[in-house]
Coordinates of C-alpha atoms in Angstrom, one line a residue:
M1 CA -11.0 45.7 3.2
K2 CA -10.6 45.7 -0.6
F3 CA -13.8 45.1 -2.4
K4 CA -13.6 42.0 -5.2
L5 CA -16.0 41.2 -7.4
K6 CA -17.5 38.1 -8.2
P7 CA -17.5 36.5 -11.9
I8 CA -21.1 37.0 -12.5
E9 CA -20.8 40.8 -11.0
K10 CA -18.0 41.2 -13.6
K11 CA -19.8 40.0 -16.2
W12 CA -23.2 41.7 -15.0
I13 CA -21.0 45.1 -15.2
L14 CA -19.7 44.7 -18.8
Y15 CA -23.2 45.2 -19.9
D16 CA -23.1 48.2 -18.4
I17 CA -19.9 49.3 -20.7
G18 CA -21.6 47.9 -23.6
N19 CA -24.9 50.1 -23.3
S20 CA -23.5 53.3 -22.1
A21 CA -21.8 53.3 -25.4
F22 CA -24.8 54.0 -27.1
A23 CA -26.1 56.1 -24.3
L24 CA -23.3 58.5 -25.0
L25 CA -23.9 58.3 -28.7
I26 CA -27.4 59.8 -27.6
S27 CA -26.2 62.5 -25.4
T28 CA -23.4 63.6 -27.8
I29 CA -23.1 62.6 -31.8
I30 CA -26.7 62.0 -32.6
P31 CA -28.2 65.2 -31.4
I32 CA -25.1 67.1 -33.4
Y33 CA -26.0 64.8 -36.5
F34 CA -29.6 65.2 -36.4
N35 CA -28.8 69.2 -36.2
Y36 CA -27.2 68.5 -39.2
L37 CA -30.1 66.8 -41.0
A38 CA -32.5 69.5 -39.2
G39 CA -30.2 72.6 -40.7
D40 CA -30.5 71.3 -44.2
A41 CA -34.3 71.3 -44.0
G42 CA -34.5 75.0 -42.8
I43 CA -35.2 74.0 -39.0
S44 CA -34.7 76.8 -36.4
E45 CA -32.2 76.1 -33.4
V46 CA -35.3 76.7 -31.1
N47 CA -37.3 74.0 -33.2
Y48 CA -34.7 71.6 -33.6
L49 CA -34.2 71.2 -29.5
A50 CA -38.1 70.9 -29.4
Y51 CA -38.6 68.4 -31.7
W52 CA -35.3 66.3 -30.2
G53 CA -37.0 67.1 -26.5
Y54 CA -40.2 65.7 -27.9
A55 CA -38.8 62.6 -29.9
T56 CA -36.8 61.3 -26.3
S57 CA -40.6 62.2 -24.7
A58 CA -42.3 59.6 -27.2
A59 CA -39.8 57.0 -26.4
T60 CA -40.5 57.4 -22.9
V61 CA -44.2 56.9 -23.3
I62 CA -43.7 53.6 -25.3
V63 CA -41.0 52.3 -22.4
A64 CA -44.0 53.3 -19.7
M65 CA -46.4 51.2 -21.6
L66 CA -44.2 48.1 -22.5
G67 CA -41.7 48.2 -19.6
P68 CA -44.0 47.0 -16.9
L69 CA -45.5 44.3 -19.1
L70 CA -42.4 43.0 -20.3
G71 CA -41.1 43.2 -17.0
T72 CA -44.3 41.2 -15.6
V73 CA -43.5 38.4 -17.9
S74 CA -39.9 38.6 -17.1
D75 CA -40.6 37.6 -13.3
A76 CA -41.4 34.1 -15.0
A77 CA -38.8 31.3 -14.3
G78 CA -36.3 31.4 -17.4
R79 CA -37.7 34.5 -19.7
K80 CA -35.5 37.4 -18.3
K81 CA -32.7 36.6 -20.3
K82 CA -34.6 36.1 -23.4
I83 CA -36.6 39.2 -23.1
F84 CA -33.4 40.8 -22.4
M85 CA -31.8 39.6 -25.5
I86 CA -34.6 40.4 -27.9
A87 CA -34.7 44.4 -26.5
L88 CA -30.6 44.4 -27.0
L89 CA -30.6 43.1 -30.5
A90 CA -33.6 45.7 -31.8
G91 CA -32.0 48.4 -29.8
A92 CA -28.5 47.4 -31.9
L93 CA -29.8 46.9 -35.1
G94 CA -31.7 50.3 -34.7
C95 CA -28.5 51.8 -34.1
V96 CA -27.1 50.5 -37.0
F97 CA -29.7 51.9 -39.1
L98 CA -29.6 55.0 -37.6
G99 CA -26.5 55.6 -39.9
F100 CA -28.2 55.2 -43.0
M101 CA -31.4 58.0 -42.8
Q102 CA -30.7 61.3 -44.2
S103 CA -34.3 62.8 -43.5
W104 CA -34.5 64.1 -40.2
I105 CA -38.1 62.8 -39.9
W106 CA -37.2 59.1 -40.3
F107 CA -34.1 59.9 -38.3
L108 CA -36.4 60.9 -35.4
L109 CA -38.9 57.9 -36.0
L110 CA -35.7 55.5 -35.8
F111 CA -34.3 57.1 -33.0
V112 CA -37.5 56.6 -30.9
F113 CA -37.4 52.8 -31.9
A114 CA -33.8 52.4 -31.2
K115 CA -34.1 54.2 -27.7
S116 CA -37.1 52.6 -26.9
A117 CA -35.4 49.2 -27.3
Y118 CA -32.5 50.3 -25.4
S119 CA -34.4 51.7 -22.7
L120 CA -36.4 48.1 -22.4
S121 CA -33.1 46.3 -22.2
L122 CA -32.6 48.2 -19.0
V123 CA -35.6 47.4 -17.3
I124 CA -34.7 43.6 -17.6
Y125 CA -30.5 44.2 -17.2
D126 CA -31.8 46.8 -13.8
S127 CA -33.8 43.6 -12.3
M128 CA -30.7 41.1 -12.7
L129 CA -29.3 43.1 -10.1
T130 CA -31.1 41.1 -7.3
D131 CA -29.9 37.7 -9.3
I132 CA -26.4 38.4 -9.3
T133 CA -25.4 40.0 -6.0
S134 CA -26.3 40.1 -2.4
E135 CA -28.1 42.6 -0.3
E136 CA -25.0 44.1 0.9
R137 CA -23.0 44.1 -1.9
M138 CA -25.7 46.1 -4.0
D139 CA -24.9 49.6 -3.6
E140 CA -20.9 48.9 -4.6
V141 CA -21.6 46.5 -7.3
S142 CA -24.0 49.1 -8.6
A143 CA -21.6 52.2 -8.5
Q144 CA -18.8 49.8 -10.2
G145 CA -21.6 49.4 -12.9
Y146 CA -22.0 52.9 -13.9
A147 CA -18.2 53.6 -13.3
W148 CA -16.7 51.4 -15.7
G149 CA -19.8 52.0 -18.0
Y150 CA -18.8 55.6 -17.7
I151 CA -15.1 55.0 -18.9
G152 CA -15.2 52.2 -21.0
S153 CA -18.0 53.8 -23.6
C154 CA -15.2 56.3 -24.1
V155 CA -13.2 53.9 -26.2
P156 CA -16.0 53.6 -29.1
F157 CA -16.7 57.3 -28.4
I158 CA -13.0 58.4 -29.2
C159 CA -13.3 56.3 -32.3
S160 CA -16.4 57.7 -33.3
L161 CA -15.4 61.3 -32.3
L162 CA -11.9 61.2 -34.6
L163 CA -14.5 60.1 -37.9
V164 CA -16.7 63.0 -37.3
L165 CA -14.2 65.4 -36.7
F166 CA -11.8 64.3 -39.5
Y167 CA -13.6 62.6 -41.9
D168 CA -12.6 64.7 -44.7
K169 CA -9.1 63.7 -43.9
V170 CA -9.6 60.0 -44.5
G171 CA -11.7 61.2 -47.7
I172 CA -15.3 59.9 -46.4
S173 CA -18.7 61.8 -46.2
M174 CA -20.0 62.9 -43.1
Q175 CA -23.0 60.2 -43.6
T176 CA -20.2 57.6 -44.2
A177 CA -18.5 58.9 -40.8
M178 CA -21.9 58.7 -39.0
G179 CA -22.7 55.2 -40.6
I180 CA -19.2 53.6 -39.6
S181 CA -20.0 55.1 -35.8
F182 CA -23.2 53.7 -35.3
F183 CA -21.9 50.1 -36.5
L184 CA -19.1 50.5 -34.1
V185 CA -21.2 51.0 -31.1
A186 CA -23.4 48.6 -32.0
V187 CA -20.9 46.0 -32.4
W188 CA -19.1 46.9 -29.1
W189 CA -22.6 46.9 -27.3
I190 CA -23.4 43.4 -28.7
A191 CA -19.8 41.9 -28.0
L192 CA -19.9 43.0 -24.4
T193 CA -23.0 41.5 -23.6
V194 CA -22.3 38.1 -24.6
P195 CA -20.4 37.2 -21.4
L196 CA -23.5 38.0 -19.4
L197 CA -26.0 36.1 -21.8
K198 CA -23.6 33.2 -21.3
S199 CA -23.3 33.0 -17.8
Y200 CA -26.7 34.5 -16.5
R201 CA -28.8 32.4 -14.4
Q202 CA -32.3 33.9 -13.1
T203 CA -32.1 32.9 -9.4
H204 CA -35.6 34.7 -8.0
S205 CA -38.8 33.9 -10.2
R206 CA -42.5 33.2 -9.6
K207 CA -45.4 31.4 -11.3
P208 CA -46.1 33.0 -14.9
A209 CA -49.3 35.1 -14.0
V210 CA -52.1 35.6 -16.9
H211 CA -51.4 39.2 -18.5
A212 CA -51.0 38.1 -21.7
G213 CA -54.7 39.6 -22.7
Q214 CA -54.0 43.0 -20.9
S215 CA -52.1 46.3 -22.7
G216 CA -49.5 48.0 -21.3
A217 CA -51.5 50.7 -20.0
Q218 CA -53.8 48.2 -18.2
R219 CA -50.9 46.6 -16.7
L220 CA -49.4 49.9 -15.5
G221 CA -52.8 50.8 -13.8
Q222 CA -53.1 47.5 -12.1
I223 CA -49.0 47.7 -10.8
V224 CA -49.6 51.3 -9.9
S225 CA -52.6 50.3 -7.7
E226 CA -50.5 47.2 -6.1
L227 CA -48.1 50.0 -5.2
R228 CA -50.2 51.6 -3.0
K229 CA -49.9 49.3 -0.4
D230 CA -45.9 49.7 -0.1
K231 CA -46.0 53.6 0.9
K232 CA -42.3 53.4 0.9
V233 CA -41.6 52.2 -2.3
L234 CA -44.6 54.5 -3.9
F235 CA -42.7 57.6 -2.2
F236 CA -39.4 57.0 -3.7
L237 CA -40.9 56.4 -7.4
A238 CA -42.4 59.7 -7.1
A239 CA -39.4 61.0 -5.9
F240 CA -37.0 58.9 -8.5
F241 CA -39.6 60.2 -11.3
F242 CA -38.5 64.3 -10.4
Y243 CA -34.9 64.3 -9.6
I244 CA -33.8 61.3 -12.0
D245 CA -36.0 63.1 -14.9
G246 CA -34.1 66.4 -14.4
V247 CA -30.9 64.4 -14.3
Y248 CA -31.5 61.8 -17.6
T249 CA -33.1 65.5 -19.3
I250 CA -29.6 66.7 -18.8
I251 CA -27.6 64.2 -19.9
D252 CA -30.0 63.6 -22.7
M253 CA -30.3 67.0 -24.1
A254 CA -26.6 68.5 -22.9
T255 CA -25.1 68.6 -26.2
A256 CA -28.8 70.0 -28.2
Y257 CA -28.6 72.6 -25.4
G258 CA -24.8 73.7 -26.2
T259 CA -25.6 73.7 -30.2
A260 CA -29.0 75.2 -29.7
L261 CA -26.7 78.2 -27.7
G262 CA -24.2 78.2 -30.7
L263 CA -21.1 77.0 -28.6
D264 CA -18.4 75.0 -30.7
T265 CA -19.2 71.4 -31.5
T266 CA -15.9 69.9 -31.2
G267 CA -15.7 72.0 -27.5
L268 CA -19.2 70.5 -26.6
L269 CA -18.2 66.6 -27.3
L270 CA -14.6 67.0 -25.6
A271 CA -16.5 68.3 -22.6
L272 CA -18.9 66.0 -22.4
L273 CA -16.1 63.3 -23.1
L274 CA -14.7 64.9 -19.7
T275 CA -17.9 64.6 -18.1
Q276 CA -17.7 60.6 -18.5
I277 CA -13.7 60.6 -17.5
V278 CA -14.6 62.5 -14.5
A279 CA -17.6 60.1 -13.4
F280 CA -15.5 57.0 -13.2
P281 CA -13.5 57.8 -10.2
A282 CA -16.6 60.0 -8.8
A283 CA -18.7 56.7 -8.8
L284 CA -16.3 54.6 -7.4
L285 CA -15.6 57.1 -4.5
F286 CA -19.3 57.3 -3.6
G287 CA -19.5 53.1 -3.9
R288 CA -16.6 53.3 -1.6
I289 CA -18.3 56.1 0.6
S290 CA -21.4 54.1 0.7
R291 CA -19.8 51.6 3.1
K292 CA -20.0 53.8 6.1
V293 CA -22.9 56.8 4.9
S294 CA -26.2 55.5 3.9
A295 CA -27.2 55.7 0.4
S296 CA -30.3 57.5 1.2
R297 CA -28.0 60.1 2.2
L298 CA -25.7 60.2 -0.6
I299 CA -28.9 60.6 -3.0
L300 CA -30.0 63.8 -1.2
V301 CA -26.7 65.2 -1.7
C302 CA -26.7 64.2 -5.7
I303 CA -30.3 66.0 -6.1
S304 CA -29.1 69.3 -3.9
A305 CA -26.0 69.4 -6.3
Y306 CA -28.2 69.0 -9.4
F307 CA -30.7 71.6 -8.4
L308 CA -27.6 73.7 -8.2
I309 CA -26.3 72.7 -11.7
A310 CA -29.9 73.3 -12.9
L311 CA -30.0 77.0 -11.5
Y312 CA -26.0 77.4 -12.9
G313 CA -27.5 76.7 -16.7
I314 CA -29.8 79.9 -16.7
G315 CA -26.6 82.1 -17.0
L316 CA -24.5 79.6 -19.2
H317 CA -23.4 81.5 -22.4
R318 CA -19.5 80.6 -23.0
Q319 CA -17.5 77.4 -24.0
Y320 CA -15.7 77.6 -20.6
Q321 CA -19.0 77.8 -18.4
F322 CA -20.2 74.5 -20.5
W323 CA -16.7 73.1 -19.3
I324 CA -17.6 73.9 -15.6
L325 CA -21.1 72.3 -16.1
A326 CA -19.7 69.3 -17.5
V327 CA -17.5 68.4 -14.5
C328 CA -19.9 69.3 -12.2
V329 CA -22.3 66.8 -13.7
G330 CA -19.6 64.2 -13.9
C331 CA -19.0 64.4 -10.3
F332 CA -22.5 63.5 -9.3
Q333 CA -24.1 61.7 -12.5
G334 CA -22.8 58.1 -11.6
A335 CA -23.5 58.3 -8.2
V336 CA -27.2 59.4 -8.4
Q337 CA -28.1 56.9 -10.9
S338 CA -26.0 54.0 -9.0
M339 CA -27.6 54.7 -5.4
S340 CA -30.7 55.1 -6.5
R341 CA -30.7 51.9 -8.2
S342 CA -29.0 49.6 -5.4
Y343 CA -32.0 51.8 -3.0
Y344 CA -34.6 50.7 -5.0
A345 CA -33.3 46.7 -4.9
K346 CA -33.1 46.6 -1.3
I347 CA -36.8 47.8 -0.7
I348 CA -38.6 45.8 -3.5
P349 CA -39.5 41.9 -3.3
A350 CA -36.9 40.3 -5.3
E351 CA -39.1 37.8 -7.1
K352 CA -41.1 40.6 -8.4
S353 CA -37.8 42.9 -9.4
G354 CA -38.8 42.6 -13.2
E355 CA -42.1 44.1 -12.4
Y356 CA -40.9 46.7 -10.3
F357 CA -37.9 47.7 -12.3
G358 CA -40.6 48.1 -15.1
I359 CA -41.9 51.0 -13.2
Y360 CA -38.6 52.2 -12.1
D361 CA -37.3 52.6 -15.5
I362 CA -40.3 54.6 -16.8
C363 CA -39.0 57.3 -14.2
G364 CA -35.4 56.5 -14.9
K365 CA -33.5 55.4 -18.3
G366 CA -36.6 55.4 -20.3
A367 CA -35.5 58.7 -20.9
S368 CA -37.0 62.1 -19.6
F369 CA -40.4 62.5 -20.4
M370 CA -41.5 65.4 -18.3
G371 CA -38.2 67.2 -18.1
T372 CA -37.6 67.0 -22.0
I373 CA -41.2 68.1 -22.4
L374 CA -40.5 71.0 -19.7
V375 CA -37.1 72.3 -21.3
S376 CA -39.0 72.3 -24.7
A377 CA -42.1 73.7 -23.6
V378 CA -40.5 76.7 -22.0
S379 CA -37.9 77.3 -24.5
Q380 CA -40.2 77.8 -26.9
I381 CA -42.9 79.9 -24.6
T382 CA -39.6 82.1 -23.3
G383 CA -37.6 82.0 -26.7
S384 CA -34.9 81.3 -24.2
V385 CA -32.8 77.9 -24.3
N386 CA -31.3 78.9 -21.0
L387 CA -34.7 79.3 -19.1
G388 CA -35.7 76.2 -20.2
V389 CA -33.0 74.0 -18.6
G390 CA -33.1 76.1 -15.5
A391 CA -36.5 75.1 -15.3
L392 CA -35.7 71.9 -14.1
S393 CA -34.4 73.0 -10.8
V394 CA -38.2 72.6 -9.8
M395 CA -38.2 68.9 -10.5
F396 CA -35.0 68.5 -8.4
L397 CA -36.7 70.4 -5.5
A398 CA -39.8 68.2 -5.7
G399 CA -37.6 65.0 -6.0
F400 CA -35.7 66.2 -3.0
F401 CA -38.9 66.5 -0.4
L402 CA -40.3 63.5 -1.7
F403 CA -37.6 61.5 -1.5
L404 CA -37.2 62.8 2.5
K405 CA -40.6 61.3 2.8
A406 CA -40.2 57.9 1.1
D407 CA -36.5 57.5 3.4
K408 CA -38.8 57.9 6.6
T409 CA -41.7 55.9 5.7
E410 CA -41.3 52.1 6.8
K411 CA -40.8 48.9 4.4
S412 CA -44.6 46.9 3.9
E413 CA -45.4 44.7 6.1
E414 CA -44.6 41.9 3.9
E415 CA -40.9 42.7 3.9
Q416 CA -40.4 43.4 7.5
E417 CA -41.6 40.0 8.5
N418 CA -39.6 38.4 6.1
P419 CA -36.0 40.7 6.2
G420 CA -33.3 39.1 3.8
V421 CA -35.5 36.2 2.7
L422 CA -35.0 37.3 -0.6
F423 CA -32.1 37.6 -1.0
Q424 CA -30.8 34.1 0.2
Q425 CA -31.6 31.8 -3.1
P426 CA -28.8 30.0 -4.5
G427 CA -26.7 31.0 -7.4
L428 CA -25.2 34.0 -6.4
G429 CA -21.3 34.7 -7.3
Q430 CA -21.8 31.8 -10.4

């Protein structure tokens, strides 16, 4: 039977297409431009990779502090859309201003701001999944979001790529080409969010709690304490922290990794474009397979594949090897992200989705905190970028066994006593 998307599901997916353009910019053009600025300042390739990793980790720390607090506040009736819009606009404006930076230090600082805002918008966006669809449709809706995000983001990326590669042919400077590229992505991002902002209705909410006086760290500690009562969610988040940090480290640092190895810039960008193209049908395929195979089994398959990908990175030295890496990542990238998102949405209380996804995105799209530091530190200590990437295999191994533990753990007593109630609110499919 053909799976047909409802109007609100399509509009929710449009945001995946919009924000994925910025995500692709982060993993491709932005690191290359930073390398250009750092090179002018006399920074070595090893230190360039390390500084990039530390900046990405700094964005994660910010999201870790603010994500749970904003998620909690957004669970109150009518607040989710407002907070989402603020984070979206902050990220898009940060994207625009990145094109004006010529100092590598200021560029990194603004990058941290823009990436943090982008990640915070995803805390709210992911939590909307419980409002826009039903539990039995989540796996495929989530998969289609990532799939269309990958292929749709190629449109502004190709335009930006042409500008960056042939800026001299059209009589503009590299800085001008970058500025136009960042502006184009920001406009794309905002434009594709408008339909969701017009139609989204928060159907799951709870009474506002008094958390305004708490800092992000205090609220984070309180939420973690509450999670101890739900072992299934707790074990899943522990597993997710390890394996998805590894996934996002590969995504965020792929271009920086290839550049540090001295690989051809044009070849790197085209290889990453191939990753997006491969990820589109792969994510759709996993979405269809999820009708017959549980999301948990599919997640385990993806983690195993990434473990092998990390080991493959140890011996990567040539351009064609990077292309092989790009194809392999594309096959499993969208699947592990989409299946994890829908799996998590099914095991949490919908009226606390903002709060719970605040924790989720600390480990996920808030960036790759532990992974980037691991790659940066191992690269600097050993002097080998390859060993830095290979070290990620440890994270996938830990994530695999923790996920096995989570999947065997029963839901909390509250969830078992009220199965399905959280997804029977009116408003689905509006």
